[in-house]
Short mmCIF file of N, CA and C and ligand atoms in Angstrom, two decimals:
data_model
loop_
_atom_site.label_atom_id
_atom_site.label_comp_id
_atom_site.label_asym_id
_atom_site.label_seq_id
_atom_site.Cartn_x
_atom_site.Cartn_y
_atom_site.Cartn_z
N MET A 884 0.82 -1.13 -0.05
CA MET A 884 -0.01 -0.05 -0.03
C MET A 884 0.90 1.25 -0.05
N ASN A 885 0.45 2.29 -0.75
CA ASN A 885 1.25 3.50 -0.76
C ASN A 885 1.15 4.19 0.58
N LYS A 886 2.14 4.84 1.03
CA LYS A 886 2.11 5.59 2.34
C LYS A 886 1.33 6.81 2.07
N GLY A 887 0.68 7.29 3.13
CA GLY A 887 -0.04 8.64 3.02
C GLY A 887 0.94 9.74 2.90
N ARG A 888 0.31 10.92 2.63
CA ARG A 888 1.17 12.19 2.53
C ARG A 888 1.04 12.96 3.78
N LEU A 889 2.09 13.61 4.08
CA LEU A 889 1.99 14.51 5.34
C LEU A 889 2.03 15.96 4.85
N TYR A 890 0.97 16.66 5.32
CA TYR A 890 0.82 18.03 5.05
C TYR A 890 1.14 18.95 6.27
N VAL A 891 1.84 19.90 6.16
CA VAL A 891 2.15 20.86 7.25
C VAL A 891 1.39 22.19 6.90
N PHE A 892 0.58 22.59 7.79
CA PHE A 892 -0.28 23.76 7.64
C PHE A 892 0.08 24.92 8.59
N SER A 893 0.55 26.03 8.08
CA SER A 893 1.00 27.10 8.96
C SER A 893 0.43 28.42 8.42
N GLY A 894 0.63 29.49 9.29
CA GLY A 894 0.26 30.81 8.86
C GLY A 894 0.23 31.64 10.09
N PRO A 895 0.40 32.96 9.94
CA PRO A 895 0.50 33.79 11.12
C PRO A 895 -0.82 33.92 11.81
N SER A 896 -0.73 34.18 13.18
CA SER A 896 -1.87 34.35 13.94
C SER A 896 -2.75 35.50 13.30
N GLY A 897 -4.01 35.27 13.26
CA GLY A 897 -4.86 36.32 12.78
C GLY A 897 -5.24 36.06 11.36
N VAL A 898 -4.68 35.02 10.68
CA VAL A 898 -4.89 34.89 9.22
C VAL A 898 -6.22 34.05 8.98
N GLY A 899 -6.73 33.46 10.03
CA GLY A 899 -7.98 32.65 9.75
C GLY A 899 -7.69 31.13 9.59
N LYS A 900 -6.60 30.70 10.13
CA LYS A 900 -6.14 29.29 9.82
C LYS A 900 -7.25 28.26 10.25
N ASP A 901 -7.80 28.49 11.51
CA ASP A 901 -8.72 27.55 12.12
C ASP A 901 -9.94 27.39 11.21
N THR A 902 -10.47 28.53 10.67
CA THR A 902 -11.66 28.51 9.86
C THR A 902 -11.36 27.84 8.56
N VAL A 903 -10.19 28.22 7.97
CA VAL A 903 -9.80 27.49 6.65
C VAL A 903 -9.65 25.92 6.98
N LEU A 904 -9.06 25.59 8.01
CA LEU A 904 -8.81 24.16 8.30
C LEU A 904 -10.07 23.40 8.58
N SER A 905 -11.11 23.96 9.35
CA SER A 905 -12.23 23.19 9.69
C SER A 905 -13.00 22.97 8.35
N LEU A 906 -13.05 23.94 7.50
CA LEU A 906 -13.79 23.76 6.19
C LEU A 906 -13.02 22.72 5.34
N LEU A 907 -11.71 22.90 5.32
CA LEU A 907 -10.94 21.91 4.51
C LEU A 907 -11.15 20.55 5.06
N LEU A 908 -11.25 20.22 6.32
CA LEU A 908 -11.37 18.93 6.82
C LEU A 908 -12.75 18.41 6.47
N SER A 909 -13.79 19.29 6.43
CA SER A 909 -15.07 18.82 6.01
C SER A 909 -15.21 18.53 4.57
N ARG A 910 -14.26 19.07 3.77
CA ARG A 910 -14.35 18.78 2.34
C ARG A 910 -13.18 17.91 1.86
N SER A 911 -12.51 17.19 2.67
CA SER A 911 -11.41 16.32 2.26
C SER A 911 -11.29 15.03 3.07
N ASP A 912 -10.48 14.18 2.72
CA ASP A 912 -10.34 13.00 3.64
C ASP A 912 -9.08 13.05 4.49
N LEU A 913 -8.64 14.36 4.74
CA LEU A 913 -7.43 14.56 5.57
C LEU A 913 -7.68 14.15 7.00
N THR A 914 -6.65 13.55 7.62
CA THR A 914 -6.68 13.12 9.12
C THR A 914 -5.88 14.31 9.84
N LYS A 915 -6.52 15.03 10.77
CA LYS A 915 -5.78 15.99 11.50
C LYS A 915 -5.12 15.44 12.72
N SER A 916 -3.90 15.66 12.87
CA SER A 916 -3.19 15.21 13.98
C SER A 916 -3.55 16.16 15.26
N VAL A 917 -3.69 15.51 16.47
CA VAL A 917 -4.03 16.36 17.66
C VAL A 917 -2.71 16.52 18.40
N SER A 918 -2.34 17.76 18.53
CA SER A 918 -1.02 18.03 19.24
C SER A 918 -1.12 17.97 20.69
N ALA A 919 -0.05 17.90 21.36
CA ALA A 919 0.09 18.02 22.87
C ALA A 919 0.51 19.37 23.16
N THR A 920 0.00 19.89 24.31
CA THR A 920 0.52 21.25 24.68
C THR A 920 0.49 21.34 26.14
N THR A 921 1.28 22.22 26.74
CA THR A 921 1.24 22.53 28.23
C THR A 921 0.52 23.74 28.49
N ARG A 922 -0.07 24.40 27.46
CA ARG A 922 -0.89 25.61 27.83
C ARG A 922 -2.27 25.15 28.33
N ALA A 923 -2.90 26.06 29.11
CA ALA A 923 -4.19 25.74 29.64
C ALA A 923 -5.25 25.69 28.60
N PRO A 924 -6.25 24.81 28.73
CA PRO A 924 -7.40 24.81 27.75
C PRO A 924 -8.15 26.13 27.79
N ARG A 925 -8.49 26.54 26.61
CA ARG A 925 -9.37 27.68 26.44
C ARG A 925 -10.86 27.30 26.61
N GLU A 926 -11.72 28.31 26.84
CA GLU A 926 -13.12 27.90 26.96
C GLU A 926 -13.60 27.27 25.65
N GLY A 927 -14.36 26.16 25.86
CA GLY A 927 -14.85 25.43 24.69
C GLY A 927 -13.92 24.41 24.15
N GLU A 928 -12.57 24.33 24.70
CA GLU A 928 -11.74 23.34 24.10
C GLU A 928 -11.83 22.00 24.91
N THR A 929 -11.64 20.92 24.12
CA THR A 929 -11.85 19.61 24.75
C THR A 929 -10.51 18.80 24.66
N ASP A 930 -10.11 18.13 25.84
CA ASP A 930 -8.93 17.38 25.83
C ASP A 930 -9.06 16.24 24.83
N GLY A 931 -8.05 16.00 24.10
CA GLY A 931 -8.03 14.82 23.11
C GLY A 931 -8.76 15.23 21.84
N VAL A 932 -9.42 16.36 21.71
CA VAL A 932 -9.94 16.92 20.54
C VAL A 932 -9.24 18.06 19.97
N ASP A 933 -9.16 19.14 20.70
CA ASP A 933 -8.43 20.27 20.30
C ASP A 933 -6.89 20.12 20.51
N TYR A 934 -6.63 19.53 21.68
CA TYR A 934 -5.16 19.32 22.07
C TYR A 934 -5.25 18.15 23.05
N TYR A 935 -4.13 17.54 23.36
CA TYR A 935 -3.92 16.78 24.57
C TYR A 935 -3.22 17.75 25.54
N PHE A 936 -4.01 18.06 26.54
CA PHE A 936 -3.44 19.08 27.54
C PHE A 936 -2.71 18.31 28.48
N VAL A 937 -1.30 18.57 28.64
CA VAL A 937 -0.47 17.76 29.49
C VAL A 937 0.34 18.74 30.41
N THR A 938 0.93 18.11 31.36
CA THR A 938 1.82 18.99 32.28
C THR A 938 3.16 19.04 31.69
N LYS A 939 4.01 20.06 32.14
CA LYS A 939 5.29 20.22 31.58
C LYS A 939 6.12 18.88 31.81
N GLU A 940 5.87 18.23 32.96
CA GLU A 940 6.64 16.97 33.22
C GLU A 940 6.27 15.87 32.26
N GLN A 941 4.97 15.73 32.00
CA GLN A 941 4.52 14.75 31.00
C GLN A 941 5.14 15.10 29.60
N PHE A 942 5.15 16.40 29.24
CA PHE A 942 5.61 16.60 27.95
C PHE A 942 7.11 16.30 27.86
N GLU A 943 7.88 16.72 28.84
CA GLU A 943 9.27 16.50 28.88
C GLU A 943 9.59 14.96 28.82
N THR A 944 8.80 14.18 29.59
CA THR A 944 8.93 12.77 29.45
C THR A 944 8.78 12.27 28.00
N LEU A 945 7.72 12.72 27.33
CA LEU A 945 7.42 12.37 25.89
C LEU A 945 8.68 12.73 25.12
N ILE A 946 9.27 13.88 25.25
CA ILE A 946 10.43 14.31 24.46
C ILE A 946 11.57 13.28 24.72
N ARG A 947 11.90 13.07 26.08
CA ARG A 947 12.94 12.19 26.28
C ARG A 947 12.74 10.80 25.77
N GLU A 948 11.44 10.30 25.74
CA GLU A 948 11.21 8.93 25.25
C GLU A 948 11.17 8.87 23.62
N GLY A 949 11.37 9.98 22.98
CA GLY A 949 11.38 10.15 21.61
C GLY A 949 9.96 9.99 21.06
N GLY A 950 8.97 10.39 21.79
CA GLY A 950 7.65 10.36 21.32
C GLY A 950 7.05 11.46 20.61
N MET A 951 7.89 12.44 20.38
CA MET A 951 7.50 13.67 19.62
C MET A 951 8.13 13.73 18.22
N LEU A 952 7.32 13.97 17.25
CA LEU A 952 7.81 14.07 15.88
C LEU A 952 8.59 15.39 15.71
N GLU A 953 7.98 16.43 16.39
CA GLU A 953 8.53 17.83 16.47
C GLU A 953 7.95 18.36 17.68
N TYR A 954 8.66 19.38 18.15
CA TYR A 954 8.04 20.20 19.25
C TYR A 954 8.74 21.56 19.29
N THR A 955 8.04 22.51 19.96
CA THR A 955 8.66 23.76 20.07
C THR A 955 8.07 24.46 21.31
N VAL A 956 8.67 25.52 21.75
CA VAL A 956 8.19 26.36 22.84
C VAL A 956 7.56 27.69 22.15
N TYR A 957 6.33 27.88 22.30
CA TYR A 957 5.64 29.05 21.71
C TYR A 957 4.91 29.79 22.90
N ALA A 958 5.09 31.12 22.90
CA ALA A 958 4.57 31.90 23.96
C ALA A 958 4.69 31.24 25.40
N GLY A 959 5.83 30.67 25.58
CA GLY A 959 6.07 30.12 27.03
C GLY A 959 5.46 28.71 27.26
N ASN A 960 4.87 28.08 26.22
CA ASN A 960 4.40 26.79 26.40
C ASN A 960 4.94 25.80 25.37
N TYR A 961 5.05 24.56 25.78
CA TYR A 961 5.42 23.49 24.81
C TYR A 961 4.22 23.15 23.91
N TYR A 962 4.56 22.90 22.67
CA TYR A 962 3.62 22.37 21.72
C TYR A 962 4.28 21.30 20.94
N GLY A 963 3.72 20.22 20.64
CA GLY A 963 4.32 19.15 19.86
C GLY A 963 3.38 18.17 19.25
N THR A 964 3.90 17.51 18.22
CA THR A 964 3.12 16.47 17.54
C THR A 964 3.52 15.01 17.97
N PRO A 965 2.49 14.36 18.59
CA PRO A 965 2.85 12.96 18.99
C PRO A 965 3.12 12.15 17.80
N LYS A 966 4.24 11.39 17.86
CA LYS A 966 4.80 10.72 16.70
C LYS A 966 3.99 9.40 16.33
N ALA A 967 3.52 8.64 17.36
CA ALA A 967 2.99 7.29 17.02
C ALA A 967 1.75 7.31 16.15
N PRO A 968 0.85 8.16 16.48
CA PRO A 968 -0.47 8.23 15.63
C PRO A 968 -0.16 8.64 14.19
N VAL A 969 0.75 9.75 14.05
CA VAL A 969 1.03 10.13 12.65
C VAL A 969 1.73 9.07 11.85
N GLU A 970 2.69 8.29 12.43
CA GLU A 970 3.26 7.23 11.67
C GLU A 970 2.33 6.13 11.43
N ALA A 971 1.51 5.85 12.29
CA ALA A 971 0.42 4.85 11.95
C ALA A 971 -0.51 5.15 10.86
N TRP A 972 -0.98 6.43 10.87
CA TRP A 972 -1.88 6.88 9.86
C TRP A 972 -1.19 6.86 8.42
N LEU A 973 0.04 7.40 8.47
CA LEU A 973 0.77 7.38 7.10
C LEU A 973 0.93 5.94 6.67
N SER A 974 1.32 5.08 7.54
CA SER A 974 1.62 3.70 7.05
C SER A 974 0.24 3.00 6.59
N GLU A 975 -0.86 3.50 7.10
CA GLU A 975 -2.12 2.99 6.61
C GLU A 975 -2.65 3.67 5.25
N GLY A 976 -1.80 4.58 4.82
CA GLY A 976 -2.13 5.28 3.55
C GLY A 976 -2.92 6.52 3.73
N LYS A 977 -3.10 6.96 4.97
CA LYS A 977 -3.98 8.07 5.18
C LYS A 977 -3.09 9.39 5.01
N ASP A 978 -3.74 10.40 4.45
CA ASP A 978 -3.07 11.71 4.36
C ASP A 978 -3.34 12.50 5.59
N VAL A 979 -2.22 12.98 6.13
CA VAL A 979 -2.31 13.66 7.52
C VAL A 979 -2.00 15.02 7.42
N ILE A 980 -2.65 15.88 8.26
CA ILE A 980 -2.24 17.42 8.27
C ILE A 980 -1.94 17.75 9.64
N LEU A 981 -0.85 18.54 9.82
CA LEU A 981 -0.39 19.07 11.04
C LEU A 981 -0.71 20.60 11.01
N LYS A 982 -1.32 21.09 12.02
CA LYS A 982 -1.46 22.59 12.13
C LYS A 982 -0.45 23.03 13.13
N ILE A 983 0.71 23.48 12.60
CA ILE A 983 1.84 23.86 13.51
C ILE A 983 2.46 25.14 13.11
N GLU A 984 3.22 25.71 14.00
CA GLU A 984 3.96 27.06 13.74
C GLU A 984 5.18 26.77 12.93
N VAL A 985 5.85 27.87 12.62
CA VAL A 985 6.93 27.69 11.58
C VAL A 985 8.11 26.92 12.04
N ASP A 986 8.42 27.05 13.27
CA ASP A 986 9.57 26.31 13.76
C ASP A 986 9.40 24.87 13.62
N GLY A 987 8.24 24.33 14.11
CA GLY A 987 7.86 22.92 13.93
C GLY A 987 7.82 22.50 12.45
N GLY A 988 7.31 23.39 11.71
CA GLY A 988 7.22 23.21 10.15
C GLY A 988 8.63 22.97 9.58
N ALA A 989 9.56 23.72 10.05
CA ALA A 989 10.95 23.63 9.49
C ALA A 989 11.58 22.25 10.05
N GLN A 990 11.29 21.84 11.23
CA GLN A 990 11.73 20.50 11.77
C GLN A 990 11.20 19.42 10.86
N ILE A 991 9.89 19.48 10.54
CA ILE A 991 9.29 18.40 9.77
C ILE A 991 9.88 18.29 8.44
N LYS A 992 10.06 19.50 7.83
CA LYS A 992 10.70 19.51 6.40
C LYS A 992 12.11 18.82 6.47
N THR A 993 12.85 19.06 7.58
CA THR A 993 14.16 18.50 7.57
C THR A 993 14.11 16.95 7.81
N LEU A 994 13.17 16.57 8.63
CA LEU A 994 13.01 15.16 8.98
C LEU A 994 12.33 14.43 7.82
N MET A 995 11.38 14.97 7.19
CA MET A 995 10.58 14.35 6.14
C MET A 995 10.44 15.29 4.94
N PRO A 996 11.59 15.25 4.14
CA PRO A 996 11.63 16.26 2.97
C PRO A 996 10.39 16.07 1.94
N GLU A 997 9.85 14.78 2.07
CA GLU A 997 8.73 14.60 1.12
C GLU A 997 7.32 15.14 1.61
N SER A 998 7.38 15.75 2.88
CA SER A 998 6.17 16.38 3.38
C SER A 998 5.96 17.62 2.61
N ILE A 999 4.55 18.05 2.54
CA ILE A 999 4.19 19.16 1.73
C ILE A 999 3.78 20.29 2.64
N GLY A 1000 4.39 21.45 2.50
CA GLY A 1000 4.03 22.64 3.38
C GLY A 1000 3.11 23.52 2.66
N ILE A 1001 2.02 23.98 3.38
CA ILE A 1001 1.13 24.88 2.86
C ILE A 1001 1.06 26.12 3.94
N PHE A 1002 1.27 27.34 3.34
CA PHE A 1002 1.35 28.40 4.28
C PHE A 1002 0.31 29.36 3.86
N ILE A 1003 -0.57 29.76 4.86
CA ILE A 1003 -1.74 30.73 4.66
C ILE A 1003 -1.31 32.14 4.74
N LEU A 1004 -1.49 32.88 3.79
CA LEU A 1004 -1.06 34.38 3.82
C LEU A 1004 -2.38 35.21 3.93
N PRO A 1005 -2.16 36.34 4.58
CA PRO A 1005 -3.22 37.42 4.61
C PRO A 1005 -3.31 38.15 3.30
N PRO A 1006 -4.31 38.80 2.95
CA PRO A 1006 -4.44 39.53 1.72
C PRO A 1006 -3.35 40.61 1.69
N SER A 1007 -3.13 41.19 2.87
CA SER A 1007 -2.01 42.26 3.02
C SER A 1007 -1.70 42.32 4.45
N LYS A 1008 -0.55 43.06 4.70
CA LYS A 1008 -0.17 43.27 6.08
C LYS A 1008 -1.12 44.03 6.86
N GLU A 1009 -1.70 45.00 6.19
CA GLU A 1009 -2.66 45.97 6.76
C GLU A 1009 -3.86 45.16 7.18
N GLU A 1010 -4.31 44.24 6.33
CA GLU A 1010 -5.44 43.40 6.59
C GLU A 1010 -5.25 42.58 7.88
N LEU A 1011 -4.02 41.95 7.95
CA LEU A 1011 -3.67 41.10 9.07
C LEU A 1011 -3.66 41.90 10.25
N GLU A 1012 -3.20 43.15 10.33
CA GLU A 1012 -3.22 44.04 11.55
C GLU A 1012 -4.62 44.26 11.88
N ARG A 1013 -5.43 44.51 10.90
CA ARG A 1013 -6.88 44.84 11.25
C ARG A 1013 -7.57 43.57 11.78
N ARG A 1014 -7.28 42.48 11.29
CA ARG A 1014 -7.86 41.23 11.90
C ARG A 1014 -7.36 40.92 13.31
N LEU A 1015 -6.04 41.15 13.52
CA LEU A 1015 -5.54 40.99 14.82
C LEU A 1015 -6.16 41.99 15.91
N ARG A 1016 -6.38 43.11 15.45
CA ARG A 1016 -6.99 44.21 16.31
C ARG A 1016 -8.48 43.84 16.60
N MET A 1017 -9.13 43.14 15.67
CA MET A 1017 -10.54 42.82 15.75
C MET A 1017 -10.78 41.74 16.84
N ARG A 1018 -9.70 41.03 17.16
CA ARG A 1018 -9.84 39.89 18.04
C ARG A 1018 -10.31 40.15 19.39
N GLY A 1019 -10.02 41.37 19.94
CA GLY A 1019 -10.46 41.50 21.33
C GLY A 1019 -9.97 42.85 21.93
N THR A 1020 -9.85 42.93 23.14
CA THR A 1020 -9.73 44.10 23.89
C THR A 1020 -8.26 44.29 24.29
N ASP A 1021 -7.29 43.70 23.61
CA ASP A 1021 -5.92 43.77 23.97
C ASP A 1021 -5.40 45.24 24.03
N SER A 1022 -4.39 45.46 24.85
CA SER A 1022 -3.73 46.69 24.95
C SER A 1022 -2.91 46.92 23.63
N GLU A 1023 -2.59 48.17 23.35
CA GLU A 1023 -1.73 48.46 22.25
C GLU A 1023 -0.49 47.58 22.16
N GLU A 1024 0.03 47.47 23.35
CA GLU A 1024 1.37 46.84 23.48
C GLU A 1024 1.18 45.32 23.11
N ALA A 1025 0.13 44.74 23.54
CA ALA A 1025 -0.18 43.30 23.29
C ALA A 1025 -0.49 43.15 21.70
N VAL A 1026 -1.13 44.12 21.20
CA VAL A 1026 -1.41 44.03 19.72
C VAL A 1026 -0.08 44.14 19.02
N GLN A 1027 0.72 45.02 19.43
CA GLN A 1027 2.09 45.22 18.71
C GLN A 1027 2.92 43.94 18.78
N LYS A 1028 2.91 43.20 20.00
CA LYS A 1028 3.62 41.97 20.17
C LYS A 1028 3.07 40.90 19.24
N ARG A 1029 1.84 40.82 19.17
CA ARG A 1029 1.19 39.77 18.31
C ARG A 1029 1.49 40.13 16.80
N LEU A 1030 1.45 41.35 16.52
CA LEU A 1030 1.79 41.75 15.14
C LEU A 1030 3.18 41.39 14.82
N ALA A 1031 4.15 41.70 15.72
CA ALA A 1031 5.54 41.35 15.48
C ALA A 1031 5.72 39.92 15.25
N ALA A 1032 5.08 39.13 16.16
CA ALA A 1032 5.19 37.65 15.98
C ALA A 1032 4.62 37.18 14.58
N ALA A 1033 3.56 37.79 14.22
CA ALA A 1033 2.87 37.39 12.98
C ALA A 1033 3.70 37.84 11.79
N LEU A 1034 4.43 39.01 11.88
CA LEU A 1034 5.33 39.33 10.75
C LEU A 1034 6.48 38.47 10.64
N ASN A 1035 6.91 37.97 11.89
CA ASN A 1035 8.05 37.04 11.81
C ASN A 1035 7.66 35.72 11.22
N GLU A 1036 6.50 35.22 11.47
CA GLU A 1036 5.92 33.94 10.92
C GLU A 1036 5.86 34.22 9.39
N LEU A 1037 5.35 35.44 8.97
CA LEU A 1037 5.20 35.77 7.50
C LEU A 1037 6.43 35.62 6.77
N SER A 1038 7.59 35.95 7.42
CA SER A 1038 8.90 35.97 6.89
C SER A 1038 9.39 34.60 6.51
N CYS A 1039 8.72 33.55 7.13
CA CYS A 1039 9.10 32.10 6.85
C CYS A 1039 8.24 31.56 5.70
N ALA A 1040 7.29 32.21 5.08
CA ALA A 1040 6.33 31.70 4.15
C ALA A 1040 7.19 31.09 2.88
N GLU A 1041 8.29 31.70 2.58
CA GLU A 1041 8.97 31.18 1.36
C GLU A 1041 9.58 29.82 1.54
N ARG A 1042 9.55 29.35 2.75
CA ARG A 1042 10.14 27.89 2.91
C ARG A 1042 9.02 26.89 2.65
N TYR A 1043 7.87 27.32 2.47
CA TYR A 1043 6.73 26.33 2.21
C TYR A 1043 6.60 26.04 0.79
N ASP A 1044 6.04 24.86 0.43
CA ASP A 1044 5.83 24.48 -0.97
C ASP A 1044 4.79 25.29 -1.63
N TYR A 1045 3.75 25.58 -0.81
CA TYR A 1045 2.58 26.36 -1.40
C TYR A 1045 2.32 27.43 -0.50
N ARG A 1046 1.88 28.57 -1.08
CA ARG A 1046 1.40 29.76 -0.37
C ARG A 1046 -0.05 30.10 -0.82
N VAL A 1047 -0.92 30.20 -0.03
CA VAL A 1047 -2.35 30.41 -0.33
C VAL A 1047 -2.85 31.56 0.41
N VAL A 1048 -3.42 32.54 -0.36
CA VAL A 1048 -4.07 33.74 0.32
C VAL A 1048 -5.43 33.48 0.80
N ASN A 1049 -5.71 33.86 2.07
CA ASN A 1049 -7.07 33.72 2.62
C ASN A 1049 -7.68 35.10 2.56
N ASP A 1050 -8.23 35.27 1.29
CA ASP A 1050 -9.11 36.58 1.14
C ASP A 1050 -10.49 36.17 1.19
N ASP A 1051 -10.87 35.38 0.10
CA ASP A 1051 -12.11 34.74 0.17
C ASP A 1051 -12.08 33.30 0.72
N LEU A 1052 -12.71 32.95 1.80
CA LEU A 1052 -12.58 31.69 2.42
C LEU A 1052 -12.75 30.45 1.49
N ASP A 1053 -13.92 30.52 0.64
CA ASP A 1053 -14.15 29.31 -0.22
C ASP A 1053 -13.04 29.15 -1.24
N LEU A 1054 -12.66 30.30 -1.78
CA LEU A 1054 -11.56 30.22 -2.83
C LEU A 1054 -10.28 29.67 -2.26
N CYS A 1055 -9.99 30.10 -0.96
CA CYS A 1055 -8.74 29.58 -0.32
C CYS A 1055 -8.74 28.13 -0.08
N VAL A 1056 -10.06 27.69 0.33
CA VAL A 1056 -10.12 26.24 0.52
C VAL A 1056 -10.09 25.37 -0.86
N ASP A 1057 -10.70 26.03 -1.92
CA ASP A 1057 -10.75 25.39 -3.16
C ASP A 1057 -9.26 25.24 -3.64
N GLU A 1058 -8.48 26.23 -3.46
CA GLU A 1058 -7.05 26.28 -3.78
C GLU A 1058 -6.27 25.17 -3.06
N ILE A 1059 -6.46 24.96 -1.88
CA ILE A 1059 -5.82 23.88 -1.11
C ILE A 1059 -6.28 22.48 -1.59
N LEU A 1060 -7.65 22.45 -1.85
CA LEU A 1060 -8.15 21.10 -2.41
C LEU A 1060 -7.45 20.76 -3.74
N ALA A 1061 -7.19 21.74 -4.49
CA ALA A 1061 -6.53 21.59 -5.80
C ALA A 1061 -5.08 21.13 -5.57
N ILE A 1062 -4.47 21.64 -4.56
CA ILE A 1062 -3.13 21.19 -4.12
C ILE A 1062 -3.18 19.60 -3.74
N LEU A 1063 -4.15 19.27 -2.94
CA LEU A 1063 -4.30 17.89 -2.41
C LEU A 1063 -4.38 17.00 -3.69
N LYS A 1064 -5.34 17.42 -4.62
CA LYS A 1064 -5.59 16.57 -5.84
C LYS A 1064 -4.25 16.45 -6.59
N LYS A 1065 -3.64 17.52 -6.81
CA LYS A 1065 -2.31 17.49 -7.50
C LYS A 1065 -1.38 16.45 -6.95
N ASN A 1066 -1.17 16.53 -5.67
CA ASN A 1066 -0.22 15.72 -4.93
C ASN A 1066 -0.68 14.29 -4.86
N LYS A 1067 -1.99 13.94 -4.89
CA LYS A 1067 -2.48 12.58 -4.94
C LYS A 1067 -2.07 11.94 -6.24
N LYS A 1068 -2.12 12.75 -7.31
CA LYS A 1068 -1.86 12.13 -8.63
C LYS A 1068 -0.35 11.81 -8.87
N LYS A 1069 0.49 12.52 -8.15
CA LYS A 1069 1.88 12.30 -8.32
C LYS A 1069 2.26 10.89 -7.94
N SER A 1070 3.05 10.19 -8.74
CA SER A 1070 3.35 8.82 -8.36
C SER A 1070 4.45 8.92 -7.27
N ARG A 1071 4.52 7.91 -6.42
CA ARG A 1071 5.62 7.97 -5.31
C ARG A 1071 6.37 6.73 -5.24
P1 5GP B 2346 -2.67 28.21 20.17
O1 5GP B 2346 -2.19 28.17 21.50
O2 5GP B 2346 -3.35 29.45 19.62
O3 5GP B 2346 -3.72 27.10 19.98
O4 5GP B 2346 -1.52 27.77 19.20
C1 5GP B 2346 -0.35 28.47 19.15
C2 5GP B 2346 0.56 28.19 18.02
O5 5GP B 2346 1.09 26.89 18.23
C3 5GP B 2346 -0.21 28.19 16.62
O6 5GP B 2346 0.50 28.76 15.63
C4 5GP B 2346 -0.41 26.67 16.37
O7 5GP B 2346 -0.43 26.40 15.03
C5 5GP B 2346 0.87 26.12 17.03
N1 5GP B 2346 0.92 24.74 17.31
C6 5GP B 2346 -0.11 23.96 17.67
N2 5GP B 2346 0.13 22.68 17.84
C7 5GP B 2346 1.49 22.60 17.49
C8 5GP B 2346 2.45 21.53 17.45
O8 5GP B 2346 2.15 20.37 17.75
N3 5GP B 2346 3.69 21.84 17.18
C9 5GP B 2346 4.04 23.11 16.80
N4 5GP B 2346 5.36 23.33 16.50
N5 5GP B 2346 3.26 24.16 16.79
C10 5GP B 2346 1.89 23.86 17.20
#
């Protein structure tokens, strides 16, 4: 049986990644990996669905035992992709998608050069700033911090195999579906 393909899905905070991904999952047969994190659950998040919420000690044990495909520290918390389920899905021929930040994306590309990176871009930097400001009641300082982090993520877009602009949601998802189709056709 052919092995499944591994997709890495990244983009700056505020670009609408979650909305794009949930529509994409409903319109494809991709399997989404559930990451582990040491950050606290947000309201409405479920353990085992949104993340595996673990302690720092549990996370560090997983790292030591070689249980993480990749991991990083982001905003003071560990985030990582549990290795075993991803390897099992790929060997069953399932296509898997990881929603991870750019540092983890770079680790995956080094480890598995055949993985396919998709980076979601905002229509413009101004629009990204507008979307980040819309998110809540953050102080100007907090907005500037998030904007700086987002601009740093944007500077990594070139490392990805595909860059897709999220201006119109449906068009963005259609474009990603076309990428999946193209890669399915490629013989391996
Ligand atoms: P949030 O706390 O907002 O859910 O996620 C913060 C950032 O961590 C996002 O950019 C998200 O894509 C990234 N992230 C989530 N899971 C993982 C993971 O397993 N590995 C890495 N490297 N980043 C992750």
